[in-house]
Amino acid sequence: MEIFDPTADRAKEMLDAYARADVMAADCPSRPVLQHLTSRWGVLVMAALATGTHRFSELRRRIGGVSERMLAQTLQQLEGDGFVLRRDYGEVPPRVDYSLTPLGEGAAVHLVALASWIEANFPAIAEAQAALSAPADRSVPASA
Amino acid sequence: MEIFDPTADRAKEMLDAYARADVMAADCPSRPVLQHLTSRWGVLVMAALATGTHRFSELRRRIGGVSERMLAQTLQQLEGDGFVLRRDYGEVPPRVDYSLTPLGEGAAVHLVALASWIEANFPAIAEAQAALSAPADRSVPASA
DNA sequence: GTAAGTACCTACATAAATGTTAGTATACCG
DNA sequence: CGGTATACTAACATTTATGTAGGTACTTAC
């Protein structure tokens, strides 16, 4: 039909951007979101916040190995995606705390599940790692 | 008591390495595993393999944007952790296929859940992103 | 008064991830 | 024969991620 309709373009946009989010597509806008959540510190920040509201320095101590810079950056990314809520009390010395938004909680569930699964199954994983690095012969037995 | 016991050291090692896997600890051996699974391509490879066995080139086509190099490297990491099984038919031209091990399936469940959640909730995420970048005023209203 | 704590940011430096290109041995298609 | 496909690897280039050090403005504890 192709009749001109001012709403058609918008409808198409919404379909592209909303209805068809596909992480397998290289240029899907969901890719950056996935990366924020699965980034080195993203997972751990989300998991830490899944236990409740925390201040910046609390998170920093809780998450072993994060630098201030990385923690700040990660929190900003997650805030920008609407997963984390930042509350600034405007006091001095500074006081700010972070918590998950409802959206963030939805995502955190899966990240916590993953982290827990790894912790719980680490014995098996370590075993597999050892078994795979040990065997010298990985080639097909020669007929000779 | 501290009585010498040849099994004591080993038991302690096992406790350290196995029983207490804690992703929040900077030097926990579970950290690299978490990173392999949540790496840019790791998630997508696991998700792709969650749908069944695939050949290398099939995965490459399915996962938008992976280079051969990255796909190969990611598969090797996941194989090294015991999540992926590589089967080489020893034919020429080469034929190899990949599938999840039972361990891999356990992990994949959570990664697929995460990816699906993002796809399903992308409308809300995009909305949040837009809402957060729009507001010009994020500071506390001055009393003046 | 000195040190430490708070929640950051900026600039700089380095490490890690990722991409690009070329190459391998062989088979199949036309 | 020329081109394509397969499953890679190695070398090299580049982009991205991450870390480090120093600074801020002020408070509390010693």
GROMACS .gro file of C-alpha atoms (C1' of nucleotides) in nm:
model
  348
    1MET     CA    1   0.000   0.000   0.000
    2GLU     CA    2   0.274   0.247   0.094
    3ILE     CA    3   0.033   0.525   0.179
    4PHE     CA    4   0.205   0.814   0.351
    5ASP     CA    5   0.140   0.804   0.719
    6PRO     CA    6   0.328   1.016   0.972
    7THR     CA    7   0.301   0.739   1.230
    8ALA     CA    8   0.443   0.470   1.005
    9ASP     CA    9   0.803   0.574   1.043
   10ARG     CA   10   0.775   0.591   1.414
   11ALA     CA   11   0.610   0.254   1.431
   12LYS     CA   12   0.891   0.109   1.227
   13GLU     CA   13   1.151   0.266   1.451
   14MET     CA   14   0.985   0.124   1.755
   15LEU     CA   15   0.985  -0.216   1.599
   16ASP     CA   16   1.351  -0.192   1.514
   17ALA     CA   17   1.459  -0.062   1.848
   18TYR     CA   18   1.213  -0.226   2.081
   19ALA     CA   19   1.036  -0.531   1.961
   20ARG     CA   20   1.327  -0.700   1.794
   21ALA     CA   21   1.618  -0.657   2.035
   22ASP     CA   22   1.852  -0.938   1.937
   23VAL     CA   23   2.184  -0.976   2.112
   24MET     CA   24   2.314  -1.187   1.825
   25ALA     CA   25   2.291  -0.891   1.588
   26ALA     CA   26   2.613  -0.695   1.575
   27ASP     CA   27   2.452  -0.354   1.576
   28CYS     CA   28   2.168  -0.420   1.815
   29PRO     CA   29   2.146  -0.147   2.079
   30SER     CA   30   2.114  -0.417   2.343
   31ARG     CA   31   2.479  -0.508   2.294
   32PRO     CA   32   2.622  -0.217   2.494
   33VAL     CA   33   2.375  -0.289   2.772
   34LEU     CA   34   2.484  -0.650   2.780
   35GLN     CA   35   2.842  -0.535   2.797
   36HIS     CA   36   2.778  -0.300   3.085
   37LEU     CA   37   2.614  -0.576   3.283
   38THR     CA   38   2.874  -0.837   3.201
   39SER     CA   39   3.176  -0.614   3.227
   40ARG     CA   40   3.445  -0.716   3.466
   41TRP     CA   41   3.310  -0.498   3.744
   42GLY     CA   42   2.953  -0.466   3.626
   43VAL     CA   43   2.862  -0.816   3.737
   44LEU     CA   44   3.017  -0.768   4.076
   45VAL     CA   45   2.865  -0.427   4.135
   46MET     CA   46   2.521  -0.557   4.048
   47ALA     CA   47   2.571  -0.858   4.271
   48ALA     CA   48   2.688  -0.639   4.556
   49LEU     CA   49   2.393  -0.406   4.518
   50ALA     CA   50   2.158  -0.701   4.505
   51THR     CA   51   2.213  -0.730   4.880
   52GLY     CA   52   2.088  -0.378   4.937
   53THR     CA   53   2.185  -0.012   4.936
   54HIS     CA   54   2.550   0.068   4.979
   55ARG     CA   55   2.774   0.369   4.988
   56PHE     CA   56   3.054   0.413   4.740
   57SER     CA   57   3.328   0.322   4.982
   58GLU     CA   58   3.136   0.023   5.106
   59LEU     CA   59   3.115  -0.111   4.755
   60ARG     CA   60   3.479  -0.041   4.704
   61ARG     CA   61   3.573  -0.249   5.006
   62ARG     CA   62   3.325  -0.522   4.930
   63ILE     CA   63   3.435  -0.577   4.574
   64GLY     CA   64   3.789  -0.699   4.595
   65GLY     CA   65   4.022  -0.536   4.346
   66VAL     CA   66   3.817  -0.249   4.208
   67SER     CA   67   3.987   0.083   4.179
   68GLU     CA   68   3.794   0.396   4.262
   69ARG     CA   69   3.804   0.496   3.902
   70MET     CA   70   3.656   0.172   3.776
   71LEU     CA   71   3.392   0.160   4.043
   72ALA     CA   72   3.282   0.513   3.965
   73GLN     CA   73   3.277   0.447   3.594
   74THR     CA   74   3.090   0.120   3.628
   75LEU     CA   75   2.831   0.277   3.854
   76GLN     CA   76   2.778   0.556   3.605
   77GLN     CA   77   2.725   0.314   3.319
   78LEU     CA   78   2.476   0.113   3.521
   79GLU     CA   79   2.304   0.430   3.631
   80GLY     CA   80   2.287   0.543   3.270
   81ASP     CA   81   2.108   0.223   3.175
   82GLY     CA   82   1.863   0.268   3.457
   83PHE     CA   83   1.982  -0.025   3.667
   84VAL     CA   84   2.130   0.171   3.952
   85LEU     CA   85   1.992   0.460   4.151
   86ARG     CA   86   2.238   0.710   4.289
   87ARG     CA   87   2.136   0.919   4.586
   88ASP     CA   88   2.348   1.217   4.677
   89TYR     CA   89   2.282   1.359   5.021
   90GLY     CA   90   2.461   1.676   4.930
   91GLU     CA   91   2.652   1.668   5.254
   92VAL     CA   92   3.009   1.745   5.315
   93PRO     CA   93   3.215   1.537   5.346
   94PRO     CA   94   3.038   1.372   5.056
   95ARG     CA   95   2.777   1.112   5.118
   96VAL     CA   96   2.624   0.915   4.836
   97ASP     CA   97   2.462   0.580   4.822
   98TYR     CA   98   2.365   0.341   4.552
   99SER     CA   99   2.087   0.092   4.514
  100LEU     CA  100   1.921  -0.112   4.241
  101THR     CA  101   1.619   0.020   4.059
  102PRO     CA  102   1.336  -0.227   3.998
  103LEU     CA  103   1.482  -0.270   3.651
  104GLY     CA  104   1.822  -0.333   3.802
  105GLU     CA  105   1.680  -0.596   4.031
  106GLY     CA  106   1.543  -0.779   3.733
  107ALA     CA  107   1.884  -0.795   3.577
  108ALA     CA  108   2.065  -0.862   3.901
  109VAL     CA  109   1.870  -1.180   3.958
  110HIS     CA  110   2.043  -1.343   3.665
  111LEU     CA  111   2.386  -1.208   3.748
  112VAL     CA  112   2.361  -1.326   4.105
  113ALA     CA  113   2.240  -1.662   3.981
  114LEU     CA  114   2.539  -1.687   3.753
  115ALA     CA  115   2.788  -1.585   4.018
  116SER     CA  116   2.637  -1.825   4.268
  117TRP     CA  117   2.638  -2.102   4.016
  118ILE     CA  118   3.006  -2.050   3.950
  119GLU     CA  119   3.086  -2.046   4.320
  120ALA     CA  120   2.882  -2.359   4.380
  121ASN     CA  121   3.022  -2.545   4.082
  122PHE     CA  122   3.376  -2.431   4.111
  123PRO     CA  123   3.498  -2.770   4.229
  124ALA     CA  124   3.373  -2.926   3.908
  125ILE     CA  125   3.514  -2.645   3.698
  126ALA     CA  126   3.856  -2.668   3.858
  127GLU     CA  127   3.849  -3.041   3.801
  128ALA     CA  128   3.764  -2.994   3.436
  129GLN     CA  129   4.037  -2.737   3.394
  130ALA     CA  130   4.291  -2.975   3.543
  131ALA     CA  131   4.172  -3.268   3.335
  132LEU     CA  132   4.192  -3.066   3.016
  133SER     CA  133   4.539  -2.928   3.068
  134ALA     CA  134   4.684  -3.262   3.175
  135PRO     CA  135   4.633  -3.500   2.883
  136ALA     CA  136   4.931  -3.479   2.654
  137ASP     CA  137   4.770  -3.667   2.369
  138ARG     CA  138   4.484  -3.482   2.204
  139SER     CA  139   4.546  -3.607   1.853
  140VAL     CA  140   4.382  -3.893   1.673
  141PRO     CA  141   4.574  -4.218   1.721
  142ALA     CA  142   4.785  -4.275   1.412
  143SER     CA  143   4.726  -4.597   1.229
  144ALA     CA  144   5.098  -4.675   1.211
  145MET     CA  145   4.656  -2.983   6.844
  146GLU     CA  146   4.869  -2.933   6.534
  147ILE     CA  147   4.958  -3.299   6.496
  148PHE     CA  148   5.136  -3.367   6.170
  149ASP     CA  149   4.901  -3.518   5.924
  150PRO     CA  150   4.984  -3.557   5.557
  151THR     CA  151   4.621  -3.507   5.465
  152ALA     CA  152   4.580  -3.183   5.658
  153ASP     CA  153   4.756  -2.965   5.402
  154ARG     CA  154   4.562  -3.110   5.120
  155ALA     CA  155   4.237  -3.067   5.302
  156LYS     CA  156   4.319  -2.704   5.364
  157GLU     CA  157   4.406  -2.649   5.001
  158MET     CA  158   4.080  -2.799   4.895
  159LEU     CA  159   3.892  -2.575   5.129
  160ASP     CA  160   4.070  -2.270   4.997
  161ALA     CA  161   4.029  -2.353   4.634
  162TYR     CA  162   3.702  -2.536   4.633
  163ALA     CA  163   3.469  -2.481   4.919
  164ARG     CA  164   3.512  -2.108   4.951
  165ALA     CA  165   3.498  -1.980   4.596
  166ASP     CA  166   3.402  -1.615   4.638
  167VAL     CA  167   3.375  -1.393   4.335
  168MET     CA  168   3.404  -1.085   4.553
  169ALA     CA  169   3.759  -1.182   4.650
  170ALA     CA  170   4.015  -1.028   4.419
  171ASP     CA  171   4.234  -1.335   4.394
  172CYS     CA  172   3.967  -1.601   4.388
  173PRO     CA  173   4.029  -1.850   4.107
  174SER     CA  174   3.664  -1.820   4.012
  175ARG     CA  175   3.727  -1.471   3.878
  176PRO     CA  176   3.887  -1.579   3.549
  177VAL     CA  177   3.606  -1.825   3.496
  178LEU     CA  178   3.350  -1.552   3.548
  179GLN     CA  179   3.536  -1.338   3.302
  180HIS     CA  180   3.545  -1.608   3.038
  181LEU     CA  181   3.171  -1.656   3.067
  182THR     CA  182   3.089  -1.288   3.074
  183SER     CA  183   3.339  -1.176   2.817
  184ARG     CA  184   3.207  -0.991   2.518
  185TRP     CA  185   3.187  -1.304   2.307
  186GLY     CA  186   3.169  -1.562   2.581
  187VAL     CA  187   2.808  -1.486   2.661
  188LEU     CA  188   2.707  -1.502   2.299
  189VAL     CA  189   2.897  -1.819   2.225
  190MET     CA  190   2.741  -1.992   2.523
  191ALA     CA  191   2.398  -1.868   2.423
  192ALA     CA  192   2.449  -1.986   2.067
  193LEU     CA  193   2.566  -2.328   2.181
  194ALA     CA  194   2.272  -2.351   2.417
  195THR     CA  195   2.061  -2.417   2.109
  196GLY     CA  196   2.268  -2.720   2.016
  197THR     CA  197   2.583  -2.837   1.843
  198HIS     CA  198   2.732  -2.606   1.583
  199ARG     CA  199   3.029  -2.593   1.354
  200PHE     CA  200   3.281  -2.316   1.379
  201SER     CA  201   3.161  -2.133   1.072
  202GLU     CA  202   2.801  -2.167   1.179
  203LEU     CA  203   2.880  -1.996   1.506
  204ARG     CA  204   3.070  -1.729   1.323
  205ARG     CA  205   2.771  -1.648   1.107
  206ARG     CA  206   2.525  -1.672   1.390
  207ILE     CA  207   2.709  -1.439   1.624
  208GLY     CA  208   2.707  -1.103   1.455
  209GLY     CA  209   3.040  -0.926   1.465
  210VAL     CA  210   3.279  -1.193   1.589
  211SER     CA  211   3.605  -1.223   1.409
  212GLU     CA  212   3.749  -1.568   1.347
  213ARG     CA  213   4.026  -1.493   1.589
  214MET     CA  214   3.796  -1.398   1.872
  215LEU     CA  215   3.563  -1.687   1.813
  216ALA     CA  216   3.849  -1.933   1.818
  217GLN     CA  217   3.999  -1.780   2.129
  218THR     CA  218   3.669  -1.764   2.312
  219LEU     CA  219   3.591  -2.124   2.227
  220GLN     CA  220   3.931  -2.230   2.356
  221GLN     CA  221   3.882  -2.053   2.684
  222LEU     CA  222   3.540  -2.206   2.732
  223GLU     CA  223   3.676  -2.545   2.637
  224GLY     CA  224   3.957  -2.499   2.886
  225ASP     CA  225   3.706  -2.438   3.163
  226GLY     CA  226   3.513  -2.747   3.068
  227PHE     CA  227   3.206  -2.568   2.935
  228VAL     CA  228   3.248  -2.652   2.571
  229LEU     CA  229   3.324  -2.976   2.396
  230ARG     CA  230   3.519  -2.962   2.073
  231ARG     CA  231   3.488  -3.248   1.830
  232ASP     CA  232   3.736  -3.270   1.546
  233TYR     CA  233   3.641  -3.510   1.270
  234GLY     CA  234   3.994  -3.504   1.139
  235GLU     CA  235   3.867  -3.457   0.787
  236VAL     CA  236   4.000  -3.237   0.521
  237PRO     CA  237   3.884  -2.976   0.453
  238PRO     CA  238   3.857  -2.935   0.827
  239ARG     CA  239   3.541  -3.021   1.006
  240VAL     CA  240   3.494  -2.948   1.372
  241ASP     CA  241   3.192  -2.894   1.584
  242TYR     CA  242   3.123  -2.755   1.925
  243SER     CA  243   2.867  -2.827   2.189
  244LEU     CA  244   2.807  -2.760   2.556
  245THR     CA  245   2.919  -3.007   2.817
  246PRO     CA  246   2.677  -3.077   3.101
  247LEU     CA  247   2.875  -2.825   3.303
  248GLY     CA  248   2.843  -2.576   3.022
  249GLU     CA  249   2.471  -2.623   3.009
  250GLY     CA  250   2.451  -2.537   3.374
  251ALA     CA  251   2.625  -2.208   3.313
  252ALA     CA  252   2.448  -2.139   2.986
  253VAL     CA  253   2.110  -2.143   3.154
  254HIS     CA  254   2.195  -1.823   3.338
  255LEU     CA  255   2.357  -1.654   3.043
  256VAL     CA  256   2.061  -1.729   2.821
  257ALA     CA  257   1.830  -1.606   3.094
  258LEU     CA  258   2.026  -1.282   3.114
  259ALA     CA  259   2.034  -1.229   2.740
  260SER     CA  260   1.664  -1.304   2.711
  261TRP     CA  261   1.585  -1.073   2.996
  262ILE     CA  262   1.772  -0.791   2.826
  263GLU     CA  263   1.597  -0.853   2.497
  264ALA     CA  264   1.259  -0.866   2.666
  265ASN     CA  265   1.318  -0.561   2.880
  266PHE     CA  266   1.496  -0.353   2.625
  267PRO     CA  267   1.202  -0.118   2.580
  268ALA     CA  268   1.218  -0.028   2.947
  269ILE     CA  269   1.595   0.004   2.938
  270ALA     CA  270   1.591   0.232   2.636
  271GLU     CA  271   1.329   0.442   2.806
  272ALA     CA  272   1.539   0.471   3.119
  273GLN     CA  273   1.846   0.564   2.915
  274ALA     CA  274   1.653   0.839   2.741
  275ALA     CA  275   1.503   0.969   3.064
  276LEU     CA  276   1.843   0.983   3.230
  277SER     CA  277   2.024   1.164   2.954
  278ALA     CA  278   1.751   1.421   2.907
  279PRO     CA  279   1.713   1.602   3.240
  280ALA     CA  280   1.949   1.896   3.245
  281ASP     CA  281   1.914   1.962   3.615
  282ARG     CA  282   2.059   1.693   3.838
  283SER     CA  283   2.177   1.918   4.118
  284VAL     CA  284   2.002   2.001   4.439
  285PRO     CA  285   1.785   2.313   4.401
  286ALA     CA  286   1.976   2.604   4.547
  287SER     CA  287   1.806   2.790   4.827
  288ALA     CA  288   1.870   3.128   4.663
  289DG     C1'  289   4.784   2.051   6.378
  290DT     C1'  290   4.812   1.619   6.150
  291DA     C1'  291   4.618   1.216   5.958
  292DA     C1'  292   4.245   0.980   5.775
  293DG     C1'  293   3.800   0.940   5.566
  294DT     C1'  294   3.448   1.080   5.197
  295DA     C1'  295   3.320   1.058   4.674
  296DC     C1'  296   3.472   1.161   4.333
  297DC     C1'  297   3.753   1.372   3.867
  298DT     C1'  298   4.146   1.449   3.557
  299DA     C1'  299   4.559   1.336   3.329
  300DC     C1'  300   4.873   1.009   3.227
  301DA     C1'  301   5.048   0.531   3.157
  302DT     C1'  302   5.005   0.067   3.080
  303DA     C1'  303   4.778  -0.376   3.010
  304DA     C1'  304   4.440  -0.633   2.782
  305DA     C1'  305   4.110  -0.709   2.431
  306DT     C1'  306   4.002  -0.706   1.978
  307DG     C1'  307   4.060  -0.648   1.484
  308DT     C1'  308   4.317  -0.722   1.025
  309DT     C1'  309   4.575  -0.958   0.709
  310DA     C1'  310   4.796  -1.333   0.534
  311DG     C1'  311   4.877  -1.812   0.520
  312DT     C1'  312   4.776  -2.360   0.540
  313DA     C1'  313   4.612  -2.816   0.297
  314DT     C1'  314   4.252  -2.990   0.064
  315DA     C1'  315   3.811  -3.047  -0.172
  316DC     C1'  316   3.437  -2.909  -0.460
  317DC     C1'  317   3.209  -2.628  -0.824
  318DG     C1'  318   3.207  -2.467  -1.281
  319DC     C1'  319   4.231  -2.349  -1.362
  320DG     C1'  320   4.011  -1.994  -1.051
  321DG     C1'  321   3.727  -1.912  -0.682
  322DT     C1'  322   3.510  -2.057  -0.258
  323DA     C1'  323   3.480  -2.299   0.163
  324DT     C1'  324   3.676  -2.514   0.598
  325DA     C1'  325   3.905  -2.424   1.076
  326DC     C1'  326   4.225  -2.245   1.219
  327DT     C1'  327   4.721  -1.988   1.361
  328DA     C1'  328   5.070  -1.616   1.370
  329DA     C1'  329   5.214  -1.151   1.332
  330DC     C1'  330   5.106  -0.705   1.365
  331DA     C1'  331   4.810  -0.275   1.455
  332DT     C1'  332   4.481  -0.055   1.704
  333DT     C1'  333   4.127   0.027   2.020
  334DT     C1'  334   3.947  -0.027   2.473
  335DA     C1'  335   3.989  -0.124   2.950
  336DT     C1'  336   4.205  -0.062   3.353
  337DG     C1'  337   4.529   0.116   3.685
  338DT     C1'  338   4.801   0.508   3.928
  339DA     C1'  339   4.882   0.942   4.123
  340DG     C1'  340   4.735   1.364   4.255
  341DG     C1'  341   4.388   1.697   4.368
  342DT     C1'  342   3.926   1.881   4.597
  343DA     C1'  343   3.668   2.069   5.020
  344DC     C1'  344   3.552   1.962   5.421
  345DT     C1'  345   3.490   1.678   5.876
  346DT     C1'  346   3.613   1.396   6.255
  347DA     C1'  347   3.947   1.179   6.554
  348DC     C1'  348   4.386   1.204   6.779
   0.00000   0.00000   0.00000
